[in-house]
Coordinates of C-alpha atoms in Angstrom, one line a residue:
Chain A
X1 CA -3.3 33.0 43.8
X2 CA 0.3 33.9 42.5
X3 CA 3.8 32.9 43.7
X4 CA 4.0 36.4 44.9
X5 CA 1.0 35.7 47.3
X6 CA 1.7 32.4 48.0
X7 CA 5.2 33.6 49.3
X8 CA 3.4 36.1 51.6
X9 CA 0.9 33.4 52.6
X10 CA 3.6 31.4 53.8
X11 CA 5.7 34.8 55.7
X12 CA 2.4 35.7 57.1
X13 CA 2.3 32.0 58.7
X14 CA 5.7 32.2 59.8
X15 CA 4.9 35.6 61.3
X16 CA 1.8 34.6 63.0
X17 CA 3.5 31.2 64.4
X18 CA 6.2 33.7 65.9
X19 CA 3.8 36.0 67.2
X20 CA 1.9 33.1 68.9
X21 CA 4.1 30.8 70.0
X22 CA 3.7 31.0 73.3
X23 CA 0.1 30.8 73.1
X24 CA 0.5 27.3 71.6
X25 CA 3.2 26.3 73.5
X26 CA 1.0 26.9 76.5
X27 CA -2.4 25.3 75.0
X28 CA 0.2 22.4 74.3
X29 CA 1.7 22.1 77.9
X30 CA -2.1 21.3 79.0
X31 CA -2.3 18.3 77.1
X32 CA 0.8 17.6 75.1
X33 CA 4.4 18.1 75.7
X34 CA 4.7 21.8 75.3
X35 CA 6.8 22.1 72.1
X36 CA 4.3 22.8 69.7
X37 CA 4.8 26.6 69.5
X38 CA 8.3 26.6 69.5
X39 CA 8.4 23.8 67.0
X40 CA 5.9 25.7 64.6
X41 CA 8.3 28.7 65.1
X42 CA 11.4 27.0 63.7
X43 CA 9.9 25.3 61.2
X44 CA 8.0 28.7 59.6
X45 CA 11.2 30.4 60.1
X46 CA 13.4 27.8 58.4
X47 CA 11.0 28.0 55.5
X48 CA 11.0 31.4 55.0
X49 CA 15.0 31.2 55.1
X50 CA 14.6 28.1 52.3
X51 CA 12.1 30.3 50.4
X52 CA 14.6 33.1 50.0
X53 CA 16.1 33.1 47.0
X54 CA 14.4 30.1 45.8
X55 CA 13.2 30.4 42.1
X56 CA 9.7 29.4 41.9
X57 CA 7.9 28.6 38.3
X58 CA 4.4 27.7 39.9
X59 CA 2.6 28.5 43.0
X60 CA 2.7 24.5 43.8
X61 CA 6.9 24.7 44.0
X62 CA 6.3 27.5 46.9
X63 CA 4.1 25.0 48.8
X64 CA 5.9 21.9 47.9
X65 CA 9.4 23.4 49.0
X66 CA 7.5 24.9 52.5
X67 CA 6.1 21.1 52.8
X68 CA 9.9 19.5 52.4
X69 CA 11.1 22.1 54.6
X70 CA 8.7 21.5 57.7
X71 CA 9.4 17.8 57.2
X72 CA 13.0 18.4 57.6
X73 CA 13.1 20.7 60.2
X74 CA 10.0 20.3 62.5
X75 CA 10.2 17.0 64.0
X76 CA 7.1 15.8 66.0
X77 CA 4.0 15.0 64.9
X78 CA 3.4 18.9 63.3
X79 CA 6.4 18.0 61.0
X80 CA 5.4 15.3 58.9
X81 CA 1.5 16.5 59.2
X82 CA 2.1 19.8 58.2
X83 CA 4.6 19.0 55.6
X84 CA 2.4 16.4 53.9
X85 CA -0.7 18.7 54.2
X86 CA 1.5 21.9 52.0
X87 CA 3.6 19.0 49.9
X88 CA 0.7 17.2 48.6
X89 CA -1.3 19.9 48.1
X90 CA 1.7 21.7 46.2
X91 CA 1.8 18.9 43.9
X92 CA -1.6 19.6 42.7
X93 CA -0.7 23.0 41.5
X94 CA 1.7 23.4 38.4
X95 CA 0.7 27.2 37.2
X96 CA 2.3 30.4 38.0
X97 CA -1.5 31.1 39.4
X98 CA -4.3 29.1 41.0
X99 CA -8.1 29.9 40.7
X100 CA -10.2 29.0 43.9
X101 CA -11.2 25.6 42.3
X102 CA -7.5 24.8 41.7
X103 CA -7.0 25.8 45.2
X104 CA -9.6 23.8 46.9
X105 CA -9.2 20.8 45.0
X106 CA -5.2 21.0 46.1
X107 CA -5.8 21.5 49.7
X108 CA -8.4 18.5 49.6
X109 CA -5.2 16.6 48.7
X110 CA -3.5 18.1 51.3
X111 CA -6.0 16.9 53.6
X112 CA -5.9 13.6 52.4
X113 CA -2.3 13.2 52.8
X114 CA -2.7 14.4 56.6
X115 CA -5.4 11.5 56.9
X116 CA -3.6 8.9 55.7
X117 CA -0.6 9.7 57.8
X118 CA -2.4 10.3 61.2
X119 CA -5.3 8.3 60.5
X120 CA -7.4 11.2 62.9
X121 CA -11.3 12.0 61.3
X122 CA -12.8 14.9 63.4
X123 CA -13.9 14.8 66.6
X124 CA -10.6 13.1 67.6
X125 CA -9.5 16.6 69.2
X126 CA -6.6 17.2 66.0
X127 CA -5.7 19.7 63.4
X128 CA -8.4 18.0 61.5
X129 CA -11.0 19.2 63.8
X130 CA -9.9 22.8 62.4
X131 CA -8.8 21.7 58.7
X132 CA -11.8 20.0 57.8
X133 CA -14.5 22.5 58.4
X134 CA -12.1 24.6 57.1
X135 CA -11.6 23.3 53.5
X136 CA -15.3 22.8 53.5
X137 CA -16.1 26.1 53.6
X138 CA -13.3 27.0 51.3
X139 CA -14.8 24.2 48.4
X140 CA -18.3 25.4 49.1
X141 CA -17.3 29.2 48.5
X142 CA -15.3 27.8 45.6
X143 CA -17.7 26.0 43.4
X144 CA -20.3 28.8 44.1
X145 CA -17.7 30.5 42.2
X146 CA -16.6 33.2 44.8
X147 CA -12.9 34.5 44.8
X148 CA -10.1 32.8 46.1
X149 CA -10.3 36.1 49.2
X150 CA -14.0 35.6 49.9
X151 CA -13.3 31.6 49.8
X152 CA -10.4 32.4 52.3
X153 CA -12.4 34.7 54.4
X154 CA -14.9 31.4 55.1
X155 CA -12.0 29.1 55.8
X156 CA -10.5 31.5 58.1
X157 CA -13.7 31.3 60.2
X158 CA -14.6 27.9 59.7
X159 CA -11.2 26.6 61.1
X160 CA -11.6 29.3 64.1
X161 CA -15.1 27.7 64.9
X162 CA -13.5 24.4 64.0
X163 CA -10.8 25.3 67.0
X164 CA -12.8 25.9 69.4
X165 CA -15.3 23.2 69.2
X166 CA -12.1 21.3 70.2
X167 CA -12.2 22.3 73.8
X168 CA -14.8 19.8 75.3
X169 CA -13.9 17.1 72.9
X170 CA -11.9 14.1 74.4
X171 CA -8.3 13.6 72.7
X172 CA -8.0 9.9 70.7
X173 CA -4.8 10.6 69.1
X174 CA -1.3 11.9 69.6
X175 CA 0.2 12.6 73.3
X176 CA -3.5 14.5 74.2
X177 CA -4.9 11.3 74.1
X178 CA -3.5 9.8 77.1
X179 CA -4.9 12.0 79.2
X180 CA -8.3 10.8 78.6
X181 CA -10.7 12.3 80.3
X182 CA -8.5 14.8 81.5
X183 CA -8.3 16.6 78.1
X184 CA -11.7 17.6 77.8
X185 CA -11.6 21.9 78.4
X186 CA -8.7 22.0 77.1
X187 CA -8.3 24.1 73.3
X188 CA -6.7 21.7 70.7
X189 CA -3.0 23.3 69.9
X190 CA -2.8 21.6 66.7
X191 CA -6.0 22.8 65.8
X192 CA -5.1 26.6 66.7
X193 CA -2.0 26.4 64.5
X194 CA -4.5 25.3 61.7
X195 CA -6.6 28.2 62.3
X196 CA -3.2 30.6 62.3
X197 CA -2.6 29.2 59.2
X198 CA -5.9 30.1 57.1
X199 CA -6.0 33.2 59.1
X200 CA -2.9 33.9 57.4
X201 CA -4.5 33.1 54.3
X202 CA -7.1 35.0 54.2
X203 CA -5.1 38.3 55.0
X204 CA -2.6 37.7 52.3
X205 CA -5.5 37.6 50.1
X206 CA -7.4 40.6 50.9
X207 CA -5.0 42.6 51.3
Chain B
X1 CA 14.5 27.5 85.9
X2 CA 17.6 26.4 86.4
X3 CA 19.8 24.4 84.5
X4 CA 23.3 23.4 83.6
X5 CA 23.2 25.2 79.5
X6 CA 24.6 28.3 77.6
X7 CA 21.4 28.5 76.5
X8 CA 17.6 26.5 75.4
X9 CA 18.3 26.6 71.8
X10 CA 21.8 25.3 71.8
X11 CA 21.6 22.5 74.4
X12 CA 21.3 19.8 71.7
X13 CA 24.4 20.9 69.8
X14 CA 26.2 21.8 72.8
X15 CA 25.1 18.3 74.1
X16 CA 26.3 16.4 71.2
X17 CA 29.5 18.3 71.0
X18 CA 30.0 16.9 74.3
X19 CA 29.4 13.5 73.6
X20 CA 31.8 13.9 70.7
X21 CA 35.0 14.8 72.9
X22 CA 33.6 12.2 75.4
X23 CA 33.6 9.2 73.2
X24 CA 36.3 8.9 70.6
X25 CA 34.8 5.4 70.1
X26 CA 31.4 7.5 68.6
X27 CA 31.3 9.4 65.3
X28 CA 29.0 12.7 66.2
X29 CA 27.8 14.0 62.8
X30 CA 26.9 17.6 64.7
X31 CA 25.5 18.7 61.1
X32 CA 23.4 16.0 60.2
X33 CA 22.6 15.2 64.2
X34 CA 23.6 11.5 63.7
X35 CA 25.7 9.2 66.1
X36 CA 27.5 6.2 64.9
X37 CA 30.2 4.3 65.8
X38 CA 33.4 5.1 64.7
X39 CA 34.6 2.5 62.4
X40 CA 31.9 2.7 59.5
X41 CA 29.2 0.5 58.8
X42 CA 29.5 -3.1 59.9
X43 CA 29.9 -4.6 56.2
X44 CA 27.3 -7.6 56.0
X45 CA 25.7 -6.9 59.3
X46 CA 21.9 -5.6 59.8
X47 CA 22.4 -1.9 61.4
X48 CA 20.6 -1.1 64.0
X49 CA 19.3 2.7 64.2
X50 CA 17.3 4.0 67.2
X51 CA 16.3 7.6 68.0
X52 CA 13.9 9.8 69.6
X53 CA 13.3 13.2 71.5
X54 CA 16.8 14.4 73.3
X55 CA 16.5 14.5 77.0
X56 CA 16.3 11.0 78.0
X57 CA 19.7 10.1 77.7
X58 CA 21.8 7.6 77.7
X59 CA 19.1 6.6 75.5
X60 CA 19.7 6.5 72.8
X61 CA 23.3 8.1 71.7
X62 CA 24.7 6.2 75.2
X63 CA 24.0 3.2 73.5
X64 CA 25.6 3.1 70.5
X65 CA 28.6 0.9 69.9
X66 CA 29.8 -2.7 69.4
X67 CA 26.9 -5.1 70.6
X68 CA 24.2 -2.9 70.8
X69 CA 22.9 0.2 67.9
X70 CA 25.0 1.3 65.0
X71 CA 23.3 4.7 64.8
X72 CA 21.3 7.1 67.1
X73 CA 19.3 10.0 65.9
X74 CA 18.7 12.6 68.7
X75 CA 15.7 15.0 68.0
X76 CA 15.2 17.8 70.2
X77 CA 14.3 17.9 73.8
X78 CA 11.5 15.6 73.9
X79 CA 10.7 16.1 70.2
X80 CA 11.1 13.0 67.7
X81 CA 13.8 13.6 65.2
X82 CA 13.0 14.2 61.8
X83 CA 13.2 12.2 58.7
X84 CA 16.6 13.5 57.0
X85 CA 18.1 12.3 60.4
X86 CA 17.2 8.5 60.3
X87 CA 18.0 8.7 56.3
X88 CA 21.7 10.7 57.0
X89 CA 21.9 7.7 60.0
X90 CA 20.9 4.6 57.0
X91 CA 23.1 5.9 54.5
X92 CA 25.8 6.1 56.9
X93 CA 25.3 2.6 58.8
X94 CA 24.3 0.3 56.4
X95 CA 26.2 -2.4 55.5
X96 CA 24.6 -3.9 52.6
X97 CA 22.1 -6.4 54.8
X98 CA 19.6 -3.3 55.7
X99 CA 18.5 -1.2 58.6
X100 CA 16.5 -1.6 61.6
X101 CA 14.4 1.0 62.9
X102 CA 13.9 0.8 66.9
X103 CA 10.6 3.4 67.2
X104 CA 9.0 3.9 70.6
X105 CA 5.6 4.5 69.9
X106 CA 4.6 8.3 70.1
X107 CA 2.8 9.6 67.1
X108 CA 5.8 12.0 66.1
X109 CA 8.4 9.4 66.6
X110 CA 6.0 7.0 64.3
X111 CA 5.4 9.2 62.0
X112 CA 9.0 10.6 61.2
X113 CA 10.4 7.3 60.7
X114 CA 8.1 6.2 58.8
X115 CA 8.9 9.1 56.1
X116 CA 12.5 7.9 56.6
X117 CA 11.7 4.2 55.7
X118 CA 9.9 5.5 52.6
X119 CA 12.8 7.8 52.2
X120 CA 15.3 5.1 52.5
X121 CA 14.0 2.3 50.5
X122 CA 13.9 4.9 47.3
X123 CA 18.0 5.0 48.4
X124 CA 17.7 1.1 47.9
X125 CA 18.2 0.3 51.9
X126 CA 15.7 -2.4 52.8
X127 CA 14.4 -1.4 55.9
X128 CA 12.4 -3.3 58.9
X129 CA 10.9 -1.3 62.1
X130 CA 10.3 -2.4 65.5
X131 CA 7.8 -0.7 67.6
X132 CA 7.7 -0.7 70.7
X133 CA 5.0 0.0 72.9
X134 CA 5.3 -1.6 76.5
X135 CA 3.9 0.8 79.2
X136 CA 1.0 -0.8 80.8
X137 CA 0.0 2.1 82.2
X138 CA -1.6 3.2 78.7
X139 CA -4.8 0.7 77.6
X140 CA -4.0 -0.2 74.3
X141 CA -7.3 0.3 72.5
X142 CA -8.6 2.6 70.0
X143 CA -9.2 5.5 72.4
X144 CA -5.5 6.4 72.6
X145 CA -2.4 6.2 70.8
X146 CA -1.9 2.8 72.0
X147 CA 1.2 2.3 74.2
X148 CA 4.0 4.4 75.0
X149 CA 7.6 3.0 74.7
X150 CA 9.7 3.0 77.1
X151 CA 12.1 0.8 79.3
X152 CA 11.8 -1.9 76.7
X153 CA 13.5 0.1 74.2
X154 CA 16.8 -0.9 76.1
X155 CA 16.1 -4.7 76.3
X156 CA 15.1 -4.6 72.4
X157 CA 18.1 -2.6 71.6
X158 CA 20.4 -4.8 73.4
X159 CA 19.3 -8.2 72.8
X160 CA 18.5 -7.1 68.8
X161 CA 22.0 -5.5 68.5
X162 CA 23.5 -8.9 69.9
X163 CA 21.6 -11.1 67.3
X164 CA 22.8 -8.9 64.4
X165 CA 26.3 -8.6 65.8
X166 CA 26.2 -12.7 65.3
X167 CA 25.4 -11.5 61.8
X168 CA 21.4 -12.9 61.5
X169 CA 19.5 -11.5 58.9
X170 CA 17.1 -8.3 58.8
X171 CA 14.0 -10.6 58.7
X172 CA 15.7 -12.5 61.7
X173 CA 17.0 -8.9 63.6
X174 CA 13.4 -7.9 63.5
X175 CA 11.7 -10.8 64.7
X176 CA 13.6 -10.9 67.7
X177 CA 13.2 -7.4 68.7
X178 CA 9.9 -8.0 68.4
X179 CA 9.4 -10.7 70.4
X180 CA 11.2 -8.9 73.1
X181 CA 8.9 -6.3 73.1
X182 CA 6.1 -8.3 73.3
X183 CA 7.4 -9.9 76.4
X184 CA 8.5 -6.7 78.2
X185 CA 6.0 -4.7 80.8
X186 CA 7.0 -1.6 82.0
X187 CA 5.3 1.0 84.6
X188 CA 6.5 4.5 86.3
X189 CA 6.1 6.4 89.2
X190 CA 6.7 10.3 88.8
X191 CA 7.8 12.1 92.8
X192 CA 8.3 15.5 90.7
X193 CA 7.8 16.8 87.1
X194 CA 10.4 17.8 84.8
X195 CA 11.3 21.3 83.2
X196 CA 12.1 21.4 79.3
X197 CA 14.8 24.1 78.5
X198 CA 12.3 25.2 75.9
X199 CA 9.1 25.5 78.0
X200 CA 11.2 26.8 81.2
X201 CA 8.6 25.6 83.4
X202 CA 7.7 22.0 84.8
X203 CA 5.5 20.3 82.6
X204 CA 2.6 19.7 85.3
X205 CA 2.1 20.8 88.9
X206 CA 2.6 17.8 91.6
X207 CA 2.4 18.6 95.2
X208 CA 4.8 18.1 97.8
X209 CA 3.4 14.9 99.2
X210 CA 2.0 13.7 95.9
X211 CA 2.8 11.6 93.2
X212 CA 1.9 10.9 89.6
X213 CA 1.4 6.8 89.1
X214 CA 1.6 5.9 85.5
X215 CA 3.5 8.6 84.3
X216 CA 5.2 8.5 80.8
X217 CA 8.5 9.7 80.1
X218 CA 7.9 13.0 79.0
X219 CA 5.8 13.7 82.1
X220 CA 2.5 12.3 80.3
X221 CA 0.1 12.2 83.1
X222 CA -0.8 8.2 84.0
X223 CA -3.4 6.7 85.9
X224 CA -4.0 8.5 88.8
X225 CA -2.2 11.0 90.9
X226 CA -2.2 9.8 95.0
X227 CA -0.2 10.8 98.3
X228 CA 3.0 9.6 98.2
X229 CA 3.5 6.5 99.8
X230 CA 6.8 4.8 100.7
X231 CA 9.1 2.7 98.5
X232 CA 7.5 -0.4 98.9
X233 CA 4.2 0.6 98.2
X234 CA 5.4 2.3 94.6
X235 CA 7.2 -0.7 93.9
X236 CA 4.2 -3.0 94.7
X237 CA 1.7 -1.3 93.1
X238 CA 3.9 -0.9 90.0
X239 CA 4.2 -4.8 89.9
X240 CA 0.8 -5.2 90.2
X241 CA 0.0 -3.6 87.1
X242 CA 2.8 -5.4 85.5
X243 CA 1.7 -8.6 86.7
X244 CA -1.5 -8.1 86.2
X245 CA -1.1 -7.3 82.7
X246 CA 1.1 -10.2 81.4
X247 CA 1.1 -13.1 84.7
X248 CA 4.2 -14.5 85.4
X249 CA 4.4 -17.8 87.2
X250 CA 7.1 -19.6 89.4
X251 CA 10.1 -20.2 87.7
X252 CA 9.8 -17.9 84.7
X253 CA 13.0 -16.4 83.8
X254 CA 12.8 -12.5 83.6
X255 CA 15.3 -9.4 82.4
X256 CA 14.4 -6.9 85.3
X257 CA 15.3 -2.9 85.0
X258 CA 15.0 -0.3 88.0
X259 CA 15.3 2.5 86.0
X260 CA 15.8 6.1 87.5
X261 CA 13.8 8.8 85.7
X262 CA 16.7 11.2 86.2
X263 CA 16.2 12.9 89.4
X264 CA 16.3 10.3 91.7
X265 CA 19.7 9.1 93.3
X266 CA 20.8 5.3 92.7
X267 CA 20.5 5.0 97.0
X268 CA 16.4 5.3 96.4
X269 CA 16.7 3.0 93.1
X270 CA 18.5 0.2 95.2
X271 CA 15.8 1.0 97.9
X272 CA 13.0 0.0 95.2
X273 CA 15.8 -3.0 93.6
X274 CA 15.2 -4.7 97.2
X275 CA 11.5 -4.3 97.1
X276 CA 11.4 -5.7 93.4
X277 CA 13.5 -8.5 94.5
X278 CA 11.5 -9.4 97.7
X279 CA 7.9 -9.5 95.1
X280 CA 9.7 -11.3 92.8
X281 CA 10.9 -13.9 95.3
X282 CA 7.6 -14.3 96.9
X283 CA 6.5 -15.5 94.0
X284 CA 9.0 -17.7 92.8
X285 CA 10.1 -15.7 89.9
X286 CA 13.2 -15.6 88.9
X287 CA 15.2 -12.3 88.0
X288 CA 17.7 -13.9 85.9
X289 CA 19.3 -10.4 85.0
X290 CA 19.1 -7.1 86.0
X291 CA 20.0 -3.3 85.5
X292 CA 19.6 -0.6 88.3
X293 CA 20.4 2.8 87.3
X294 CA 19.4 5.6 84.8
X295 CA 19.2 4.0 81.1
X296 CA 16.0 6.0 80.1
X297 CA 15.6 8.9 81.7
X298 CA 13.0 12.4 81.3
X299 CA 15.2 15.3 82.1
X300 CA 15.6 15.6 86.3
X301 CA 12.0 13.8 86.7
X302 CA 12.1 12.4 90.2
X303 CA 10.6 9.2 90.2
X304 CA 11.2 5.4 88.8
X305 CA 9.9 3.0 86.0
X306 CA 10.2 -1.2 86.7
X307 CA 10.6 -3.1 83.0
X308 CA 10.0 -6.3 83.1
X309 CA 10.5 -8.9 80.3
X310 CA 10.0 -12.7 80.7
X311 CA 13.0 -14.2 78.7
X312 CA 13.7 -17.1 77.2
X313 CA 16.8 -18.7 77.0
X314 CA 17.7 -17.3 73.1
X315 CA 17.3 -13.8 75.1
X316 CA 19.6 -14.5 78.1
X317 CA 22.3 -15.4 75.7
X318 CA 22.0 -12.4 73.7
X319 CA 21.6 -10.3 76.8
X320 CA 24.9 -11.8 78.1
X321 CA 26.9 -11.1 74.6
X322 CA 29.7 -8.6 74.9
X323 CA 28.3 -5.2 74.6
X324 CA 30.8 -1.9 74.5
X325 CA 29.0 1.4 74.7
X326 CA 28.8 4.7 76.6
X327 CA 26.3 3.6 79.2
X328 CA 26.3 -0.2 79.0
X329 CA 29.1 -2.2 78.8
X330 CA 30.3 -6.1 79.6
X331 CA 32.3 -9.1 78.3
X332 CA 33.8 -7.1 75.9

């Protein structure tokens, strides 16, 4: 992946959030406070604006800028969590390109930041339920010597499975946890937006 | 959705313009989205900063002023503010004695204030945090994000604000705030749902003859959904929950708030207060001070929240200290 593709990824995420805004909000209205779609859309729209004219030296610069902007613009839990993911990942990447193994290590650093901040583990019915399987799949493909495009495709598929698997879970973190057993039967909005992030990566790297 | 707004996207900015125009004693930074006292920082005094999603007015901007908050950071409707706002607030009001962040226990608020505390620390501003988590409708267990912060926020802001005004240091101000939170319990019942401007439809469905018992300030579900009851029964079940969590004995002194959630007229809040007063009288527990009105609302949600603080002499004295803010004013 190079700087151009990294920018394209972030733009593709912004387009996906725009397109799925209502769906995310609808999922969030079932178990949260009905603002996930509008918050993510507001955040990534701001990211695209912030990256416009921004001179990046490395792949990591783009991701750090993305994360910093999300923290500044989104609010709620999603802002700090997604912002930390992109910032921490970006800090690991200094070169003008990154191969699959470098990306995998960077994403893992992003996940570590998310888990430090939110203390969520798989099974809590959060974005981590999509993020962990996505990064596991990405890392396994990278270590097997597959291309970043192939790794991203596997990550996207794993994130989507993880997203679907949140439906039967009972939420233990965030506002959905107040529902207790009533959160069962609803797909988690955070896991859904995470699946969109990795689908966008797969699409950009394959094109 | 039928609301007195220009557009869902501009609600917060438009409201802040109104706050600025209505209250010359406040300074509203519409760019940074921070409300402060117009006079600048209080030199040598600890500064109190609170914030959270908008839609809970007068919380928090309505409590900025001498004797209470130095700054408020309003987020988007029902969405926590971002760290940049708290940092801008801290820079604007730090009088050299440090700042206290008053944070309601919601995942987003906690995370954003945590990040802001780090940024402020990098800036050389000392920060202490008071986490408010008084809602007994939520079990404080490892199975949830913990108790929500609701009505006790008003008590914490008033009492800690009074101590800061007297020149107490950062640790002392934080300590009294934490003690007030630990001594306070809240419980809310909703009769209707509210509609956020962005969502455009009610957050939950409640039939004409139903109520949500133990509801949160964003319409988060409570303990149960029941058939609507008379005010006496609603008050009794709310106070039963509060007393079960924090037993109060004859002779104990309390501060009690009967708070409207936004869509309940004052006449009904007074109906509720009569029931509260009778409940306390029956048990010999004293209501030393009270508030009846709309202090922490949830847009146009109909319903009531009750907050009870078991107050000691210091808390009562600080409660009585002068306060001069748009929504709370006495002795000044």
